[in-house]
Amino acid sequence: MARAPRGGWRLRLAGFVLAAATAGPLVAGEQPARLPDEQVVIAHRGASGHLPEHTLAGYALAHAMGADYIEPDLVMTGDGVLIALHDIHLEATTDVEERFPDRARDDGRWYAADFTLAEIGTLSVHERTGADGTPVYPERFRGGTDGFRVPTFEAVLALVASLNRTTGCAVGVYPELKRPDFHAAEGLPLEAPFLAVLDAYGYRGRDAPIIVQSFHPDSLERLRFEHETGLRLVQLIADAPVHAPLRTPRGLDAIATYADGIGPAKTLITASDGSLVRQARERGLSVHPYTFRADDVGDGFDSLEAELARFLFDYGVDGIFTDHPEVAARLLGTRARADRAPACRQARPG
């Protein structure tokens, strides 16, 4: 397979801003050209609206709630093991400050890359806290934390495989490679070890029940062109100036050369009145926006159900990232289009 040109994605896309002829938004009441044949529920960090994020318990609950994909974010330990953690730092979701008070870097942060897997295995996982130590979502799980640990990526894959065997479901995984630039600078490149783990668990080719995501185009291009993976890839797009070039028609053209879909912030879809969905579809890209939460619904919506209905049935996105997978699964399962939903979801109670 031909290699993509190098030079950094920001440099390549900078020119697209000047050349882009941005398509107009959908006319009021206009719908996308088609609804997807199958819309998927992606359990964002597990069933993180109910249990601490990125824990085996949270992933298992998401599986039971009807998620089609479990989403583990991945970073690497200092001894080269992939673990499920949203940040390259540990303090927001673990008790690392109490366990290892003298191990922070000069910036006052505790980096996973500075710890071995054995050390991280001693930490307890709690609900996410802000810089001041208070919970980000105060109404979420408030039980004890002794039973929650940071899992390895292999443990996540083993759990999903076991649950699929016992339930007869075919729930997939949707891992995100976090900060590949940081890891490469630390001498811990992510892509080759990541693919090695997937290969060991039988995740090969386009039909494998896995979608790989990243905010970093260079990492996805390395997966596609240097490692020649056939796995499905999704380019995440933040609602931030740095990703503005990716949201233009020329930027979407570039994404279509190495990825199979986009994962935009949901605000980008509402701001464009759905035209971003249409433009992605015109290039053969699926659309999986993030993040939908019952305790943090978007502006203009009075419930998570109302917000999901807009995105799934009006904008017609291909799937959604949500902290509350049971709400999305229930909403999809009660629609007239339920015969096109995954059979496993229909077979589950509730």
Short mmCIF file of C-alpha atoms in Angstrom, two decimals, residues 10-347:
data_model
loop_
_atom_site.label_atom_id
_atom_site.label_comp_id
_atom_site.label_asym_id
_atom_site.label_seq_id
_atom_site.Cartn_x
_atom_site.Cartn_y
_atom_site.Cartn_z
CA ARG A 10 -1.44 20.71 10.66
CA LEU A 11 0.88 21.76 7.83
CA ARG A 12 -0.97 19.67 5.24
CA LEU A 13 -4.37 20.93 6.31
CA ALA A 14 -3.48 24.57 6.84
CA GLY A 15 -3.89 25.26 3.14
CA PHE A 16 -7.31 23.64 3.12
CA VAL A 17 -8.75 26.52 5.12
CA LEU A 18 -7.97 29.00 2.35
CA ALA A 19 -9.14 26.69 -0.42
CA ALA A 20 -12.25 25.31 1.27
CA ALA A 21 -15.60 26.12 -0.23
CA THR A 22 -17.68 25.39 2.84
CA ALA A 23 -21.03 23.81 2.07
CA GLY A 24 -24.12 25.53 3.49
CA PRO A 25 -26.19 24.12 6.33
CA LEU A 26 -29.24 21.96 5.84
CA VAL A 27 -32.39 23.90 5.08
CA ALA A 28 -34.76 23.89 8.04
CA GLY A 29 -36.66 20.61 8.05
CA GLU A 30 -34.38 18.99 5.49
CA GLN A 31 -33.12 15.54 6.40
CA PRO A 32 -29.88 13.77 5.47
CA ALA A 33 -30.07 11.75 2.27
CA ARG A 34 -30.38 8.49 4.19
CA LEU A 35 -30.53 7.04 7.65
CA PRO A 36 -27.85 4.50 8.43
CA ASP A 37 -28.79 0.83 8.20
CA GLU A 38 -27.55 0.28 11.74
CA GLN A 39 -27.01 2.91 14.38
CA VAL A 40 -24.65 1.93 17.15
CA VAL A 41 -24.43 2.76 20.84
CA ILE A 42 -20.88 3.35 22.04
CA ALA A 43 -20.43 3.12 25.81
CA HIS A 44 -18.21 6.11 26.52
CA ARG A 45 -15.55 4.97 29.01
CA GLY A 46 -17.95 2.13 29.87
CA ALA A 47 -21.25 2.82 31.62
CA SER A 48 -19.53 5.86 33.09
CA GLY A 49 -22.78 7.54 34.07
CA HIS A 50 -23.26 4.79 36.66
CA LEU A 51 -19.84 3.43 37.68
CA PRO A 52 -16.33 4.93 37.67
CA GLU A 53 -14.97 5.33 34.16
CA HIS A 54 -12.60 2.81 32.61
CA THR A 55 -13.21 0.01 35.11
CA LEU A 56 -14.02 -3.60 34.29
CA ALA A 57 -17.24 -3.25 36.27
CA GLY A 58 -18.25 -0.24 34.18
CA TYR A 59 -17.49 -2.06 30.94
CA ALA A 60 -19.46 -5.12 32.06
CA LEU A 61 -22.45 -2.96 32.99
CA ALA A 62 -22.34 -1.25 29.60
CA HIS A 63 -22.36 -4.65 27.92
CA ALA A 64 -25.46 -5.63 29.90
CA MET A 65 -27.17 -2.30 29.17
CA GLY A 66 -27.15 -2.85 25.42
CA ALA A 67 -24.04 -1.09 24.16
CA ASP A 68 -22.82 -2.15 20.73
CA TYR A 69 -19.25 -1.03 21.46
CA ILE A 70 -17.23 -0.59 24.64
CA GLU A 71 -14.85 2.37 24.56
CA PRO A 72 -11.50 2.06 26.36
CA ASP A 73 -9.12 5.01 26.12
CA LEU A 74 -5.53 3.76 26.03
CA VAL A 75 -2.27 5.07 27.48
CA MET A 76 0.96 3.25 28.23
CA THR A 77 2.79 2.47 31.45
CA GLY A 78 6.50 3.05 31.85
CA ASP A 79 7.14 -0.66 31.28
CA GLY A 80 5.24 -0.67 28.01
CA VAL A 81 1.80 -2.02 28.89
CA LEU A 82 -1.38 -0.52 27.46
CA ILE A 83 -3.91 0.40 30.13
CA ALA A 84 -7.43 1.82 29.99
CA LEU A 85 -7.23 5.42 31.21
CA HIS A 86 -8.62 8.62 29.77
CA ASP A 87 -5.68 10.85 30.64
CA ILE A 88 -1.91 10.53 30.46
CA HIS A 89 -2.11 11.61 34.10
CA LEU A 90 -3.42 9.54 37.01
CA GLU A 91 -4.64 11.95 39.67
CA ALA A 92 -8.08 12.81 38.25
CA THR A 93 -9.42 9.27 38.60
CA THR A 94 -7.11 7.43 41.05
CA ASP A 95 -5.62 7.83 44.52
CA VAL A 96 -2.07 8.15 43.15
CA GLU A 97 -1.43 11.32 45.16
CA GLU A 98 -1.95 9.44 48.42
CA ARG A 99 -0.15 6.27 47.35
CA PHE A 100 2.85 7.92 45.69
CA PRO A 101 3.01 11.51 47.01
CA ASP A 102 6.60 12.06 45.86
CA ARG A 103 6.24 10.85 42.26
CA ALA A 104 4.77 13.94 40.58
CA ARG A 105 6.75 15.68 37.85
CA ASP A 106 7.79 19.31 38.14
CA ASP A 107 4.41 20.36 36.72
CA GLY A 108 2.66 18.75 39.70
CA ARG A 109 1.11 15.93 37.65
CA TRP A 110 1.42 12.17 38.07
CA TYR A 111 2.06 10.58 34.65
CA ALA A 112 1.12 6.97 33.90
CA ALA A 113 4.33 6.73 31.86
CA ASP A 114 6.34 7.18 35.07
CA PHE A 115 4.84 4.11 36.75
CA THR A 116 5.07 0.38 36.17
CA LEU A 117 2.00 -1.74 35.67
CA ALA A 118 2.56 -3.28 39.11
CA GLU A 119 2.56 0.17 40.72
CA ILE A 120 -0.55 1.29 38.87
CA GLY A 121 -2.19 -1.97 39.91
CA THR A 122 -2.09 -0.81 43.53
CA LEU A 123 -4.19 2.28 42.82
CA SER A 124 -7.93 2.59 43.48
CA VAL A 125 -10.11 4.20 40.82
CA HIS A 126 -12.74 6.78 41.80
CA GLU A 127 -15.16 9.05 40.01
CA ARG A 128 -13.49 11.83 38.05
CA THR A 129 -12.54 14.92 40.01
CA GLY A 130 -11.51 18.38 38.89
CA ALA A 131 -8.32 20.25 39.71
CA ASP A 132 -9.79 21.26 43.07
CA GLY A 133 -10.54 17.65 44.00
CA THR A 134 -14.33 17.94 43.79
CA PRO A 135 -16.39 15.51 41.66
CA VAL A 136 -17.00 16.60 38.07
CA TYR A 137 -20.42 14.92 38.17
CA PRO A 138 -21.56 15.09 41.81
CA GLU A 139 -24.64 12.87 41.41
CA ARG A 140 -22.77 9.86 40.08
CA PHE A 141 -21.46 6.79 41.91
CA ARG A 142 -20.51 7.50 45.50
CA GLY A 143 -19.79 4.00 46.79
CA GLY A 144 -16.44 2.68 47.96
CA THR A 145 -13.54 2.53 45.53
CA ASP A 146 -11.56 -0.45 46.87
CA GLY A 147 -12.95 -2.76 44.20
CA PHE A 148 -12.03 -0.59 41.22
CA ARG A 149 -8.62 -0.82 39.55
CA VAL A 150 -7.05 0.47 36.34
CA PRO A 151 -7.40 -2.42 33.86
CA THR A 152 -4.99 -3.41 31.14
CA PHE A 153 -6.19 -3.32 27.55
CA GLU A 154 -5.80 -7.09 27.42
CA ALA A 155 -8.10 -7.45 30.43
CA VAL A 156 -10.73 -5.37 28.65
CA LEU A 157 -10.52 -7.53 25.53
CA ALA A 158 -10.70 -10.70 27.61
CA LEU A 159 -13.75 -9.41 29.48
CA VAL A 160 -15.62 -8.48 26.30
CA ALA A 161 -14.78 -11.85 24.71
CA SER A 162 -16.03 -13.72 27.78
CA LEU A 163 -19.26 -11.71 28.00
CA ASN A 164 -19.89 -12.21 24.29
CA ARG A 165 -19.49 -15.97 24.71
CA THR A 166 -21.83 -16.18 27.68
CA THR A 167 -24.52 -13.90 26.25
CA GLY A 168 -24.34 -14.78 22.56
CA CYS A 169 -23.80 -11.10 21.74
CA ALA A 170 -21.20 -9.60 19.45
CA VAL A 171 -20.31 -6.41 21.28
CA GLY A 172 -17.23 -4.73 19.84
CA VAL A 173 -14.50 -2.49 21.23
CA TYR A 174 -13.82 1.10 20.20
CA PRO A 175 -10.38 2.04 21.62
CA GLU A 176 -8.89 5.50 21.47
CA LEU A 177 -5.13 6.02 21.30
CA LYS A 178 -4.48 8.89 23.69
CA ARG A 179 -1.71 11.41 23.04
CA PRO A 180 0.43 9.34 20.66
CA ASP A 181 2.71 12.37 20.30
CA PHE A 182 3.44 12.42 24.02
CA HIS A 183 4.06 8.67 24.13
CA ALA A 184 6.42 8.77 21.16
CA ALA A 185 8.44 11.53 22.86
CA GLU A 186 8.65 9.34 25.99
CA GLY A 187 10.03 6.44 23.94
CA LEU A 188 6.71 4.59 24.22
CA PRO A 189 5.17 4.60 20.72
CA LEU A 190 1.63 3.26 20.84
CA GLU A 191 0.76 1.92 17.41
CA ALA A 192 2.87 -1.26 17.05
CA PRO A 193 2.20 -2.59 20.60
CA PHE A 194 -1.48 -1.78 20.16
CA LEU A 195 -1.74 -3.77 16.93
CA ALA A 196 0.20 -6.65 18.49
CA VAL A 197 -2.34 -6.95 21.30
CA LEU A 198 -5.22 -6.83 18.83
CA ASP A 199 -3.64 -9.50 16.67
CA ALA A 200 -3.20 -11.77 19.68
CA TYR A 201 -6.93 -11.49 20.36
CA GLY A 202 -7.96 -12.06 16.74
CA TYR A 203 -8.90 -8.51 15.77
CA ARG A 204 -7.84 -8.44 12.15
CA GLY A 205 -9.28 -6.79 9.06
CA ARG A 206 -12.21 -4.60 8.29
CA ASP A 207 -14.85 -7.04 9.53
CA ALA A 208 -13.35 -7.34 13.01
CA PRO A 209 -15.66 -5.97 15.75
CA ILE A 210 -13.42 -3.00 16.45
CA ILE A 211 -13.15 0.66 15.49
CA VAL A 212 -9.98 2.60 16.31
CA GLN A 213 -10.17 6.32 17.04
CA SER A 214 -7.77 9.16 17.68
CA PHE A 215 -7.68 12.95 17.67
CA HIS A 216 -4.28 12.72 15.97
CA PRO A 217 -4.28 12.27 12.18
CA ASP A 218 -0.60 11.30 12.14
CA SER A 219 -1.30 8.30 14.38
CA LEU A 220 -4.19 7.10 12.22
CA GLU A 221 -2.07 7.54 9.09
CA ARG A 222 0.70 5.46 10.65
CA LEU A 223 -1.82 2.72 11.37
CA ARG A 224 -3.21 2.83 7.84
CA PHE A 225 -0.09 3.33 5.73
CA GLU A 226 2.97 2.28 7.73
CA HIS A 227 1.39 -0.65 9.56
CA GLU A 228 -1.07 -1.30 6.72
CA THR A 229 -3.94 -2.15 9.02
CA GLY A 230 -7.30 -2.94 7.52
CA LEU A 231 -9.12 -2.09 10.75
CA ARG A 232 -11.77 0.62 10.64
CA LEU A 233 -10.40 4.01 11.72
CA VAL A 234 -12.24 7.12 12.94
CA GLN A 235 -10.85 10.64 13.07
CA LEU A 236 -12.03 12.48 16.18
CA ILE A 237 -12.72 16.18 15.66
CA ALA A 238 -12.76 18.60 18.56
CA ASP A 239 -14.79 21.79 18.75
CA ALA A 240 -11.56 23.75 18.96
CA PRO A 241 -9.56 26.01 16.62
CA VAL A 242 -6.78 23.45 16.16
CA HIS A 243 -9.24 21.10 14.43
CA ALA A 244 -10.96 23.74 12.31
CA PRO A 245 -9.15 22.57 9.12
CA LEU A 246 -10.51 19.06 9.61
CA ARG A 247 -14.08 20.34 9.46
CA THR A 248 -13.80 21.88 6.00
CA PRO A 249 -14.71 20.02 2.80
CA ARG A 250 -11.01 19.77 1.94
CA GLY A 251 -10.25 18.54 5.43
CA LEU A 252 -12.93 15.86 5.12
CA ASP A 253 -11.45 14.90 1.75
CA ALA A 254 -8.11 14.37 3.48
CA ILE A 255 -9.68 12.32 6.28
CA ALA A 256 -11.33 10.04 3.71
CA THR A 257 -7.88 9.02 2.42
CA TYR A 258 -6.95 7.29 5.69
CA ALA A 259 -10.09 6.90 7.84
CA ASP A 260 -13.55 5.38 7.59
CA GLY A 261 -15.44 7.88 9.70
CA ILE A 262 -15.39 10.94 11.89
CA GLY A 263 -16.17 11.40 15.57
CA PRO A 264 -17.06 15.08 15.92
CA ALA A 265 -18.01 16.95 19.06
CA LYS A 266 -21.80 17.06 19.05
CA THR A 267 -21.73 20.86 19.10
CA LEU A 268 -20.17 20.84 15.62
CA ILE A 269 -23.23 19.08 14.25
CA THR A 270 -25.75 21.37 15.89
CA ALA A 271 -23.77 24.45 14.87
CA SER A 272 -23.87 23.32 11.24
CA ASP A 273 -27.54 22.28 11.50
CA GLY A 274 -26.50 18.83 10.39
CA SER A 275 -24.55 19.79 7.27
CA LEU A 276 -21.39 18.18 8.71
CA VAL A 277 -23.23 14.84 8.66
CA ARG A 278 -24.19 15.34 5.04
CA GLN A 279 -20.71 16.36 3.96
CA ALA A 280 -19.13 13.38 5.71
CA ARG A 281 -21.60 11.01 4.09
CA GLU A 282 -20.83 12.41 0.66
CA ARG A 283 -17.26 11.20 1.23
CA GLY A 284 -18.25 7.77 2.50
CA LEU A 285 -17.47 8.62 6.12
CA SER A 286 -19.61 7.46 9.03
CA VAL A 287 -20.44 9.94 11.79
CA HIS A 288 -20.23 9.12 15.53
CA PRO A 289 -20.59 12.31 17.62
CA TYR A 290 -19.61 12.64 21.29
CA THR A 291 -20.54 12.89 24.22
CA PHE A 292 -24.14 12.42 25.38
CA ARG A 293 -24.85 12.48 29.11
CA ALA A 294 -28.09 12.41 31.11
CA ASP A 295 -26.55 14.77 33.67
CA ASP A 296 -25.12 17.20 31.10
CA VAL A 297 -27.51 17.51 28.15
CA GLY A 298 -26.83 19.92 25.33
CA ASP A 299 -28.21 23.44 25.12
CA GLY A 300 -31.83 23.53 24.01
CA PHE A 301 -32.74 20.03 25.20
CA ASP A 302 -34.69 19.14 28.33
CA SER A 303 -33.62 15.48 28.46
CA LEU A 304 -31.07 13.05 27.12
CA GLU A 305 -33.84 11.26 25.22
CA ALA A 306 -34.76 14.44 23.37
CA GLU A 307 -31.14 15.18 22.51
CA LEU A 308 -30.49 11.64 21.29
CA ALA A 309 -33.65 11.66 19.19
CA ARG A 310 -32.48 14.80 17.40
CA PHE A 311 -29.11 13.29 16.54
CA LEU A 312 -30.24 9.75 15.75
CA PHE A 313 -33.48 10.43 13.89
CA ASP A 314 -33.27 14.00 12.60
CA TYR A 315 -29.57 14.32 11.83
CA GLY A 316 -29.33 10.57 11.20
CA VAL A 317 -25.89 9.98 12.67
CA ASP A 318 -24.46 6.46 12.49
CA GLY A 319 -23.92 6.14 16.22
CA ILE A 320 -23.28 8.04 19.42
CA PHE A 321 -20.82 8.07 22.31
CA THR A 322 -22.75 8.15 25.57
CA ASP A 323 -22.13 7.78 29.31
CA HIS A 324 -25.65 6.32 29.59
CA PRO A 325 -25.84 3.49 27.02
CA GLU A 326 -29.10 2.13 28.40
CA VAL A 327 -30.96 5.29 27.38
CA ALA A 328 -29.74 5.17 23.78
CA ALA A 329 -30.32 1.39 23.51
CA ARG A 330 -33.85 1.78 24.83
CA LEU A 331 -34.59 4.65 22.45
CA LEU A 332 -33.33 2.72 19.43
CA GLY A 333 -35.09 -0.45 20.52
CA THR A 334 -38.50 1.22 20.70
CA ARG A 335 -38.41 2.81 17.26
CA ALA A 336 -40.21 1.37 14.26
CA ARG A 337 -36.77 0.86 12.77
CA ALA A 338 -35.88 -1.58 15.54
CA ASP A 339 -35.81 -4.47 13.08
CA ARG A 340 -32.60 -2.95 11.74
CA ALA A 341 -31.00 -2.65 15.17
CA PRO A 342 -28.47 -5.25 16.33
CA ALA A 343 -30.26 -8.49 17.23
CA CYS A 344 -28.45 -8.77 20.54
CA ARG A 345 -29.85 -5.45 21.70
CA GLN A 346 -33.40 -6.62 21.00
CA ALA A 347 -32.85 -9.82 22.95
#
